[in-house]
PDB file of C-alpha atoms in Angstrom:
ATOM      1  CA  UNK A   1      45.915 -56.138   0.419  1.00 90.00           C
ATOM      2  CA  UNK A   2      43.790 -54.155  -1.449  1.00 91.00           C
ATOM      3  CA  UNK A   3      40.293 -53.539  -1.567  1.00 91.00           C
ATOM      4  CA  UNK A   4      38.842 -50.595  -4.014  1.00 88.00           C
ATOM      5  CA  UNK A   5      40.095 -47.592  -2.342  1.00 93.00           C
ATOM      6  CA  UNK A   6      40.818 -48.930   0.952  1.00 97.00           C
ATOM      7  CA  UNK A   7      44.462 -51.492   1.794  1.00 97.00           C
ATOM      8  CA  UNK A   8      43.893 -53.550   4.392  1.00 98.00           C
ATOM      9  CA  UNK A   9      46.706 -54.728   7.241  1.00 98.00           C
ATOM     10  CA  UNK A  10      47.369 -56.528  10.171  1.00 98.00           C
ATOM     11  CA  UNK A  11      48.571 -54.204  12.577  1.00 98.00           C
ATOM     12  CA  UNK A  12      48.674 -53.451  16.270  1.00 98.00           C
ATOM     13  CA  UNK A  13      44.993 -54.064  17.728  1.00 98.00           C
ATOM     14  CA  UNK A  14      44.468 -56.267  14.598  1.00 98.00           C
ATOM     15  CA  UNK A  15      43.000 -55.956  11.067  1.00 98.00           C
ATOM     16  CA  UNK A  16      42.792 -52.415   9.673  1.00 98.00           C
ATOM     17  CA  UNK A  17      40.915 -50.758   7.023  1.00 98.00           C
ATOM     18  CA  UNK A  18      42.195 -47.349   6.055  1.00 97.00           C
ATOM     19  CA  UNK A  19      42.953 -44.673   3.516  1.00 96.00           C
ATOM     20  CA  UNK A  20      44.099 -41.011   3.988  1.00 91.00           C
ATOM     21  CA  UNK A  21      47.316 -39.232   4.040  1.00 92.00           C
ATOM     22  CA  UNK A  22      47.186 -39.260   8.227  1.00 91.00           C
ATOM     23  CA  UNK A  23      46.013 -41.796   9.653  1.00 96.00           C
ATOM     24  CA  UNK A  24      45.535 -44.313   6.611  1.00 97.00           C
ATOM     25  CA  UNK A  25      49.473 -43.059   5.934  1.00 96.00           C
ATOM     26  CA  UNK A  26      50.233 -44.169   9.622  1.00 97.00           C
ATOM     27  CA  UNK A  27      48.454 -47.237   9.348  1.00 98.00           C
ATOM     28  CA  UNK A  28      50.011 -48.599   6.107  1.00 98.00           C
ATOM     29  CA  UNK A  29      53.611 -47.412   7.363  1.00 98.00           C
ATOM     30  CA  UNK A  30      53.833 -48.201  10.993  1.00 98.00           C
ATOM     31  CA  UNK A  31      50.849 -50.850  11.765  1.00 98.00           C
ATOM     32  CA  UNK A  32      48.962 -48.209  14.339  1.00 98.00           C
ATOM     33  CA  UNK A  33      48.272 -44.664  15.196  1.00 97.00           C
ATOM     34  CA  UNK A  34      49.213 -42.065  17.672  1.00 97.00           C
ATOM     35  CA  UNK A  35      50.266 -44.322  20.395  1.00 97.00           C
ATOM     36  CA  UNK A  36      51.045 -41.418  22.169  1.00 97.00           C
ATOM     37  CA  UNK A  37      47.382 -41.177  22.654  1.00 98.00           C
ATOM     38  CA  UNK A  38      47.047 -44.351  23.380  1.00 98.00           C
ATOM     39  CA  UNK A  39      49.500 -44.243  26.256  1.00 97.00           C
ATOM     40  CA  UNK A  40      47.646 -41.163  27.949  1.00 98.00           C
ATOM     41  CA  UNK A  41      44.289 -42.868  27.742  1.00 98.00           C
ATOM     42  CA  UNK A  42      45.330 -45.889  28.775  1.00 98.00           C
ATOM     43  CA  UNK A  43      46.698 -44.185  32.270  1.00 97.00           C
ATOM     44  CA  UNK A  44      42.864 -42.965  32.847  1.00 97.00           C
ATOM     45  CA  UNK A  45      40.744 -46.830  31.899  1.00 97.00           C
ATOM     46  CA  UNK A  46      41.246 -50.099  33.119  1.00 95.00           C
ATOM     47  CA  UNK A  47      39.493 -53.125  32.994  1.00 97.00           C
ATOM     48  CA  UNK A  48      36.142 -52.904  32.910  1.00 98.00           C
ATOM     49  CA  UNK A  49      35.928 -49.186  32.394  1.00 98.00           C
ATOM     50  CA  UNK A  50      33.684 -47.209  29.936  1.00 98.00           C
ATOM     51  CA  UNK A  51      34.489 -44.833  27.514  1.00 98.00           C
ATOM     52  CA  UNK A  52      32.895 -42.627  25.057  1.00 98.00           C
ATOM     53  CA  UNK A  53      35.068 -42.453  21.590  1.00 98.00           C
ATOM     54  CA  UNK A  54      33.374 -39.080  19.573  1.00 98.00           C
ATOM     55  CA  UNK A  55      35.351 -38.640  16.022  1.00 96.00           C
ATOM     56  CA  UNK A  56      35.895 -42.208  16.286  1.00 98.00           C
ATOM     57  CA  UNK A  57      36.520 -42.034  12.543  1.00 97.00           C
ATOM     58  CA  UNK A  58      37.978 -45.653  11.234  1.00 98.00           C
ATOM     59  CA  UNK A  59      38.287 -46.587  14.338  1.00 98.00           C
ATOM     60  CA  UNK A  60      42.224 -46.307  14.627  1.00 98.00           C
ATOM     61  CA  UNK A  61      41.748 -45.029  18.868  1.00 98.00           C
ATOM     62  CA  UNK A  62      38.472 -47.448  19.351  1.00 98.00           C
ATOM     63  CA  UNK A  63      40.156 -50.679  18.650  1.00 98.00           C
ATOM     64  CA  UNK A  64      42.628 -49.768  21.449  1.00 98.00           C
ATOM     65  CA  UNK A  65      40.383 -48.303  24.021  1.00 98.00           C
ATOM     66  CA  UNK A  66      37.890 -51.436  23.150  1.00 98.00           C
ATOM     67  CA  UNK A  67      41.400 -53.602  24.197  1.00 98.00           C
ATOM     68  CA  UNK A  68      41.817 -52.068  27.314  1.00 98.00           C
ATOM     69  CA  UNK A  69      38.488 -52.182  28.915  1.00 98.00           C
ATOM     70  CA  UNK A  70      38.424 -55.658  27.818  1.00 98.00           C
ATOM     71  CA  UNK A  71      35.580 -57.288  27.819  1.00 96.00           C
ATOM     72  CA  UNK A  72      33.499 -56.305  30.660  1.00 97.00           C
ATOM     73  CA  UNK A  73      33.972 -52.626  29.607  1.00 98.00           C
ATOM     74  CA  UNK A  74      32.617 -50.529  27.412  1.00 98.00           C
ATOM     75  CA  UNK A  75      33.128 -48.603  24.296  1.00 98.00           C
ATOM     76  CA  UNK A  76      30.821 -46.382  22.333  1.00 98.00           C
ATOM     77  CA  UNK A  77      31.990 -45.387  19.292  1.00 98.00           C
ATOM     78  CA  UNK A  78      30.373 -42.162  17.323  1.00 98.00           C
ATOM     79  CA  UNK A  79      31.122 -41.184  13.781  1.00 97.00           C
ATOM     80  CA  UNK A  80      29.274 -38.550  11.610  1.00 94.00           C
ATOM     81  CA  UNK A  81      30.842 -38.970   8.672  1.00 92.00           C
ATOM     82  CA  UNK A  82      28.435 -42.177   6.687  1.00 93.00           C
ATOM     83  CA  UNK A  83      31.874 -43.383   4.352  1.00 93.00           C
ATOM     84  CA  UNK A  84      33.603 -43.471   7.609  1.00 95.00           C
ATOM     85  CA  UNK A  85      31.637 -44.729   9.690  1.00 96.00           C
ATOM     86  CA  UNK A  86      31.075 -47.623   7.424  1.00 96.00           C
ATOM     87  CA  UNK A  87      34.867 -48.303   7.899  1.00 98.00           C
ATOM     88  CA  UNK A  88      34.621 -47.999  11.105  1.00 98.00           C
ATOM     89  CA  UNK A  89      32.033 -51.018  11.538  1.00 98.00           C
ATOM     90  CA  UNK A  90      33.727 -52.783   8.899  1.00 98.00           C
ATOM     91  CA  UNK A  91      37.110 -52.359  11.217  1.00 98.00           C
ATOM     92  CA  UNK A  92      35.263 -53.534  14.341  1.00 98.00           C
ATOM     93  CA  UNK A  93      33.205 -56.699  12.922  1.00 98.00           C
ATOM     94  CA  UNK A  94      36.738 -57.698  11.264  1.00 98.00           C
ATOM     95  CA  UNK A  95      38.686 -58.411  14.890  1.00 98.00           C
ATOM     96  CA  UNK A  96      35.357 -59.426  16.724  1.00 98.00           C
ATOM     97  CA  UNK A  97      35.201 -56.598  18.241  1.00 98.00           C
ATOM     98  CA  UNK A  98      31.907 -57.161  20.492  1.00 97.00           C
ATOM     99  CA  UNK A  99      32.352 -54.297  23.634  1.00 98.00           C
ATOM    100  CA  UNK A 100      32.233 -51.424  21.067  1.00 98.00           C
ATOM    101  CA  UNK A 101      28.833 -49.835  19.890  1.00 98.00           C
ATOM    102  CA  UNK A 102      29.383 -47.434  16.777  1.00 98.00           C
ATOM    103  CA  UNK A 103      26.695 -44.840  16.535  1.00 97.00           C
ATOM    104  CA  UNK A 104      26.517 -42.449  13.170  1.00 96.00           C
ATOM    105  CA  UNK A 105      25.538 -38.907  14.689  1.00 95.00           C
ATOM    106  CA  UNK A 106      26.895 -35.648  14.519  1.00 93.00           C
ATOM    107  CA  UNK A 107      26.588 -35.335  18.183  1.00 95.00           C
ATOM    108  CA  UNK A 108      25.777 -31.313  18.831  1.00 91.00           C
ATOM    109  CA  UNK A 109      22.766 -29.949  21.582  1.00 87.00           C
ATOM    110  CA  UNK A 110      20.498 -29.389  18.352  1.00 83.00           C
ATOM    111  CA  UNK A 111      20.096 -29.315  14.766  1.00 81.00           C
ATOM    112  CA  UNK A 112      21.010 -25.373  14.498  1.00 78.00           C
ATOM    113  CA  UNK A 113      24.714 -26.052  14.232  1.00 75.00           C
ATOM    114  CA  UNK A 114      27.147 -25.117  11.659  1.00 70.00           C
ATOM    115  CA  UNK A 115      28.483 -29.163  10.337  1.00 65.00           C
ATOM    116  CA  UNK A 116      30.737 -27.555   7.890  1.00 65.00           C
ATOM    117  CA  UNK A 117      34.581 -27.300   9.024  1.00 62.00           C
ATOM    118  CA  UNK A 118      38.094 -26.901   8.620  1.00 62.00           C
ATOM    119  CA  UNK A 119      38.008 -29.537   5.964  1.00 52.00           C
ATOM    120  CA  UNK A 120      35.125 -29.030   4.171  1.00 53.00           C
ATOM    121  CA  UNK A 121      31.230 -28.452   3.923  1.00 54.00           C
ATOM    122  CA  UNK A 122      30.740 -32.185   4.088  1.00 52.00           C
ATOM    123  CA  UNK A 123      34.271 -33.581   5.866  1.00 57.00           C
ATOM    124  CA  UNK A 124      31.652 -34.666   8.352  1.00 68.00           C
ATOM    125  CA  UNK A 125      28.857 -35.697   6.722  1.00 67.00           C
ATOM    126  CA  UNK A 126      27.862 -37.311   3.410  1.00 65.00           C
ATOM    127  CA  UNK A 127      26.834 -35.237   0.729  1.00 70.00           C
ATOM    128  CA  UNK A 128      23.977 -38.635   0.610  1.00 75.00           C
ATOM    129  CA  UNK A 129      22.492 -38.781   3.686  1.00 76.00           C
ATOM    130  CA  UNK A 130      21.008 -36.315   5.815  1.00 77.00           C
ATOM    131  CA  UNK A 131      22.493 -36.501   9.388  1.00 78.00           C
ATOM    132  CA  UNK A 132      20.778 -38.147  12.487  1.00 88.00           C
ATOM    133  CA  UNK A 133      21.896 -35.567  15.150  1.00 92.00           C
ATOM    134  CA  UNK A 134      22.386 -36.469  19.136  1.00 95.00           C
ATOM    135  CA  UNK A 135      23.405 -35.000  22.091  1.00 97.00           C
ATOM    136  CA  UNK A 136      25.775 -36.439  24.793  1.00 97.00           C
ATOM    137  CA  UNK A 137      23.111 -36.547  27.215  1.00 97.00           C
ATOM    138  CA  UNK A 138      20.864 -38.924  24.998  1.00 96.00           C
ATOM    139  CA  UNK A 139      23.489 -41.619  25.417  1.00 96.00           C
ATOM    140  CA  UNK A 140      22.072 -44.371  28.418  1.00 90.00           C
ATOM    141  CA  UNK A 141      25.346 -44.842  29.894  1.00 96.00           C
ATOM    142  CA  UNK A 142      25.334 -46.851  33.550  1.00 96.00           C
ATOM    143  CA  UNK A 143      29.282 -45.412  33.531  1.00 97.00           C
ATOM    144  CA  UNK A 144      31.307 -43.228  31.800  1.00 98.00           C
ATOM    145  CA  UNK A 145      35.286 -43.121  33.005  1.00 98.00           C
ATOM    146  CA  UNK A 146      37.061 -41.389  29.866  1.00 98.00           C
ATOM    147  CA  UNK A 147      35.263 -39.008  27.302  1.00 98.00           C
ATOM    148  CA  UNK A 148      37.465 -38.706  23.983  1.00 98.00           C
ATOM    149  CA  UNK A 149      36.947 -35.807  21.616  1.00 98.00           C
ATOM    150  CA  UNK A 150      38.432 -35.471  18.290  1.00 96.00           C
ATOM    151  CA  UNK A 151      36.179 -33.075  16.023  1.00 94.00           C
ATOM    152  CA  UNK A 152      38.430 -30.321  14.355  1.00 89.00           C
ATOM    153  CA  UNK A 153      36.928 -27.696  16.010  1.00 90.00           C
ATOM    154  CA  UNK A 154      33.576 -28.451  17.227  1.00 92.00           C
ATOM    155  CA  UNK A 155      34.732 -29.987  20.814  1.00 96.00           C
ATOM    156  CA  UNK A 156      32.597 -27.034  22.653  1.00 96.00           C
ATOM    157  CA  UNK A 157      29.691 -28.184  20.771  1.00 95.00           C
ATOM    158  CA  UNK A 158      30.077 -31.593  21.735  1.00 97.00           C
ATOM    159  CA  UNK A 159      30.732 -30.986  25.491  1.00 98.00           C
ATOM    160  CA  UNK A 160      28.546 -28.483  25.892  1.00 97.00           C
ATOM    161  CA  UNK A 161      25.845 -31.316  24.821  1.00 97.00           C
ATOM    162  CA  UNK A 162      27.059 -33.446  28.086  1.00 97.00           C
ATOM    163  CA  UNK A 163      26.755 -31.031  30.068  1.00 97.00           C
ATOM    164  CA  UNK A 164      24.559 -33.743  32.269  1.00 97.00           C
ATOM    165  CA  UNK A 165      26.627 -36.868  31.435  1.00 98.00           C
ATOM    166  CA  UNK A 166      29.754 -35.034  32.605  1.00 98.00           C
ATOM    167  CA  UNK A 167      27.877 -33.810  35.629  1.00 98.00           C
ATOM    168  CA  UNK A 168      26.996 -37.454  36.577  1.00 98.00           C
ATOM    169  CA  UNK A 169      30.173 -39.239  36.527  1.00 98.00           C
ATOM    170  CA  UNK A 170      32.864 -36.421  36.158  1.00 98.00           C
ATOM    171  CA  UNK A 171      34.677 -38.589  33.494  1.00 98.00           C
ATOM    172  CA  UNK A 172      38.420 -37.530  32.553  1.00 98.00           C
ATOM    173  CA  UNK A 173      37.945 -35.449  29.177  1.00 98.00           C
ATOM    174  CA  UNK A 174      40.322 -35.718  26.508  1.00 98.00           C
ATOM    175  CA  UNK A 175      40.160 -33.538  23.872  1.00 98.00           C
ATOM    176  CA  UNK A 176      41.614 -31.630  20.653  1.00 97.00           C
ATOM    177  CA  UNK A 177      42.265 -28.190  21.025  1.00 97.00           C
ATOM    178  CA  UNK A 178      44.111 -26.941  17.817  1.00 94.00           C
ATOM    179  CA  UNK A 179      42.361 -24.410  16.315  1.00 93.00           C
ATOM    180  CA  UNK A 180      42.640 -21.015  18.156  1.00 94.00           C
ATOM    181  CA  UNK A 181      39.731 -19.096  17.141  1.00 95.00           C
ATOM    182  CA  UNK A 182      37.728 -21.611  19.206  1.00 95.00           C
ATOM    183  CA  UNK A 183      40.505 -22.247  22.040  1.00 97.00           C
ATOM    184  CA  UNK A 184      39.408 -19.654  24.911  1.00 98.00           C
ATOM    185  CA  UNK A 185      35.107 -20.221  24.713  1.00 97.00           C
ATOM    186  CA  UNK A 186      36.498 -24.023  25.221  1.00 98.00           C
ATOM    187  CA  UNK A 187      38.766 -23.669  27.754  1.00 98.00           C
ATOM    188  CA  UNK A 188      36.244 -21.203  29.832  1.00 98.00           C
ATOM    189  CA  UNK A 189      33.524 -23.826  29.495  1.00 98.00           C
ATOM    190  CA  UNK A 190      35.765 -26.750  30.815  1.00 98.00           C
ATOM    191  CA  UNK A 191      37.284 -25.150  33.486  1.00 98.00           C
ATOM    192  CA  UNK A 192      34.788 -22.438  34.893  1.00 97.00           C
ATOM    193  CA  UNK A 193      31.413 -23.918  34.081  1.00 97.00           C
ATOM    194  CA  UNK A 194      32.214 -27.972  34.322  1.00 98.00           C
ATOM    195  CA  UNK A 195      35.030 -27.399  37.376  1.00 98.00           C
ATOM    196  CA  UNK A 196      38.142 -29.457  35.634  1.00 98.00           C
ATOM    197  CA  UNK A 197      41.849 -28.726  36.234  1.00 98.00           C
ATOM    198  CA  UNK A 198      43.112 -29.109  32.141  1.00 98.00           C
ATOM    199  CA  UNK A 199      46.633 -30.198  30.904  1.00 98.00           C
ATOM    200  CA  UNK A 200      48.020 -29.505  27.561  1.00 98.00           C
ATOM    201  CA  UNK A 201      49.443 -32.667  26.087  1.00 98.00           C
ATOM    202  CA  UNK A 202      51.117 -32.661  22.514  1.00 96.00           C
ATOM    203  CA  UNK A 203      50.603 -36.095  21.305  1.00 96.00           C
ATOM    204  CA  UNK A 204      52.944 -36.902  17.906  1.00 95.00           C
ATOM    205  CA  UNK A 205      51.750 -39.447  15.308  1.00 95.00           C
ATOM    206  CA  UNK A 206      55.028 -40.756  14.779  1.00 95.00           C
ATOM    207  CA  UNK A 207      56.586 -43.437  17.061  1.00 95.00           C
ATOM    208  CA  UNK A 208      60.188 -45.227  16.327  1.00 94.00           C
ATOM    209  CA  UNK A 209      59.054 -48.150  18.412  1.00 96.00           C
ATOM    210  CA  UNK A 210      56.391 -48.532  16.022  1.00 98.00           C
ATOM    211  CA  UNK A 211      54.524 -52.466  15.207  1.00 98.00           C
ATOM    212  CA  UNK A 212      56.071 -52.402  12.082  1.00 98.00           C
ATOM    213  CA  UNK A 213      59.413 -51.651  12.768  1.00 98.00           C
ATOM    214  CA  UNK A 214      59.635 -48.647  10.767  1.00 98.00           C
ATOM    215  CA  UNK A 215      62.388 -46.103  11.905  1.00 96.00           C
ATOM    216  CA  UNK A 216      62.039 -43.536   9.216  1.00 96.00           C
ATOM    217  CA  UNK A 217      59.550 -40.800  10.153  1.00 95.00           C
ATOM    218  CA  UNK A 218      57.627 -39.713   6.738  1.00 94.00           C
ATOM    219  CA  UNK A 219      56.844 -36.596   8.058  1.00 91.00           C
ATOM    220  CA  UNK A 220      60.520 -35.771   9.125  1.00 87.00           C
ATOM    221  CA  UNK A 221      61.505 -32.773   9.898  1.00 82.00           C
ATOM    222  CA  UNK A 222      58.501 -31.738  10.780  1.00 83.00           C
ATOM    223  CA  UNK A 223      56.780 -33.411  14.292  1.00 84.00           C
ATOM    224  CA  UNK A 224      52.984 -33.561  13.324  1.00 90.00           C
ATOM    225  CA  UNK A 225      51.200 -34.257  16.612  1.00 93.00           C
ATOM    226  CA  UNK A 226      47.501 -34.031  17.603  1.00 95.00           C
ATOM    227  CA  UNK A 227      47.351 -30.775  19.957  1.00 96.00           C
ATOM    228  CA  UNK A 228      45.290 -32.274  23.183  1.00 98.00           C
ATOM    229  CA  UNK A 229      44.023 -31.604  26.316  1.00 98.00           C
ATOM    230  CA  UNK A 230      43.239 -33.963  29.498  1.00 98.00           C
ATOM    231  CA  UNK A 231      40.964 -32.710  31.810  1.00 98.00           C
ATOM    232  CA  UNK A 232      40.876 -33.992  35.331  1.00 98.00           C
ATOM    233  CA  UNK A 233      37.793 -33.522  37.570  1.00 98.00           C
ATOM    234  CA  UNK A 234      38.855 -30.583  40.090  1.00 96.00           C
ATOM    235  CA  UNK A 235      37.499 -32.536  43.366  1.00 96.00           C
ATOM    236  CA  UNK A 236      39.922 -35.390  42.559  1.00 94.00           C
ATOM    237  CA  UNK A 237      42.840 -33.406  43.766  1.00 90.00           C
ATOM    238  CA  UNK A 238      45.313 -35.372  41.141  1.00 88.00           C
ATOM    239  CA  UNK A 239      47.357 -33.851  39.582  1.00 90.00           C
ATOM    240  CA  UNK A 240      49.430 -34.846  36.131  1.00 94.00           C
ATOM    241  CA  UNK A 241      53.046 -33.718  36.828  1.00 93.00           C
ATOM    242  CA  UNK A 242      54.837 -34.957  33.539  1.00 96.00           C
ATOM    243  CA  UNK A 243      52.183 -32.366  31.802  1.00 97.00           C
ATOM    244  CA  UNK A 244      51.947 -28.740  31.847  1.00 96.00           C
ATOM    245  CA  UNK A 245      48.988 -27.218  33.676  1.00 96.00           C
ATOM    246  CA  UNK A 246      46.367 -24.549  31.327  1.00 97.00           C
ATOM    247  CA  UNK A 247      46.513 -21.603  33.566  1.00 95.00           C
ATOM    248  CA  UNK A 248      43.496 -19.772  32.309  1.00 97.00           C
ATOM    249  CA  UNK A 249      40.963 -20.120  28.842  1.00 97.00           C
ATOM    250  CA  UNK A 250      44.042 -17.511  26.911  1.00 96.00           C
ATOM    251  CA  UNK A 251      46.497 -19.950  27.077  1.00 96.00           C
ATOM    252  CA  UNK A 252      47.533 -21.454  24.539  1.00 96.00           C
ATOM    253  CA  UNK A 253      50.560 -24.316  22.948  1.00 93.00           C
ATOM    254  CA  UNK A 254      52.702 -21.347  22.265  1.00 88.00           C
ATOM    255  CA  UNK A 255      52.892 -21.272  26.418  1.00 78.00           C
ATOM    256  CA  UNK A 256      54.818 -24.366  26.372  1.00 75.00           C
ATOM    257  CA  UNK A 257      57.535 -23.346  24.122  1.00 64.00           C
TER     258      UNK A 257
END
């Protein structure tokens, strides 16, 4: 169905809103969206649990996490982006979806940040609305067992606004990592100054066993996958054998090949 510029579909975790050539593409053609991502997460949160979604965008990794913590758990959602985020409460009031608070911030440790990126001077925020920024640490969180970031290149920033949170309940971090310029200032501050053992973990879009069925990939031959990194609290002595370790803040996905 559609609706102006969005379609809406039943798919996986229920009712979706979407556009885009990524995830809306994703969405329209398989019913769901880096499952691979899913998957990982899902090893980390059970019932219950508590996690914190930043770059929640539409929502397309909320609806899941808000399905696995079920409903005694948690889910805070945060979107900068106004458009988006207004898809993204849209997506959540149209399954019910009651355990998931979405917040509109660009979450950063101040104002005196550079909100312009990879895609654009306002990919993040509306060229409408001026910004309500937040850090991490302003969030009143009782819990906190998985901390997902997705920002295109301002993950430092948003970490480095935790700083406390992560202290306090040494969540497992999972987190882009994809643009190299800003790999090795990321990596340093995750595993020297927070004290987390980090795994690279190349999660493709693309699934055959897909809810719709779909066998064909769209983006074939090319594998598109989001470039991410779990990060394991060093004290917990676990390690995640079916990933490869990051050795030091200069590695980088090339390592892997």
């Amino acid at each position: 169905m559609q609706i102006g510029k969005l379609t809406l579909k039943h798919c996986r975790y229920g009712w979706m809103l979407f556009s885009g050539p990524y995830i809306g593409k994703c969405f329209d053609l398989y019913g769901q969206y880096s499952e691979s991502e899913v998957a990982m997460m899902r090893r980390f949160l059970s019932e219950g649990g508590t996690a914190v979604d930043v770059g929640a965008n539409i929502g397309d990794l909320t609806l899941p996490l808000a399905r696995i913590v079920g409903a005694a758990g948690k889910v805070f959602a945060i979107e900068s982006h106004p458009e988006v985020f207004n898809v993204l409460c849209a997506n959540l009031a149209l399954n019910g979806i009651d355990n998931a608070k979405p917040i509109n911030a660009f979450v950063a440790a101040s104002e005196n940040v550079d909100t312009g990126g990879v895609w654009g001077k306002f990919a993040y925020l509306g060229e409408r609305w001026r910004p309500h920024f937040m850090a991490l640490d302003s969030l009143d969180l009782s819990a906190c067992d998985l901390l997902k970031v997705d920002v295109d290149g301002k993950e430092l920033e948003v970490l480095a606004s935790g700083e406390m949170l992560i202290e306090r309940f040494r969540p497992v971090l999972y987190f882009e990592n994809d643009q190299r310029e800003f790999s090795a200032p990321l990596l340093d501050f995750v595993l020297s100054k927070l004290g987390y053992n980090l795994y690279w973990h190349p999660a493709p879009i693309f699934d055959e066993n897909n809810f719709f069925g779909n066998p064909v990939n769209h983006w074939a031959p090319r594998s598109i996958a989001s470039l991410m990194v779990v990060g394991i609290p060093a004290e917990r002595r676990v390690e995640v054998p079916d990933l490869r370790r990051v050795r030091s803040k200069d590695d980088w996905w090339d390592s892997l090949a």
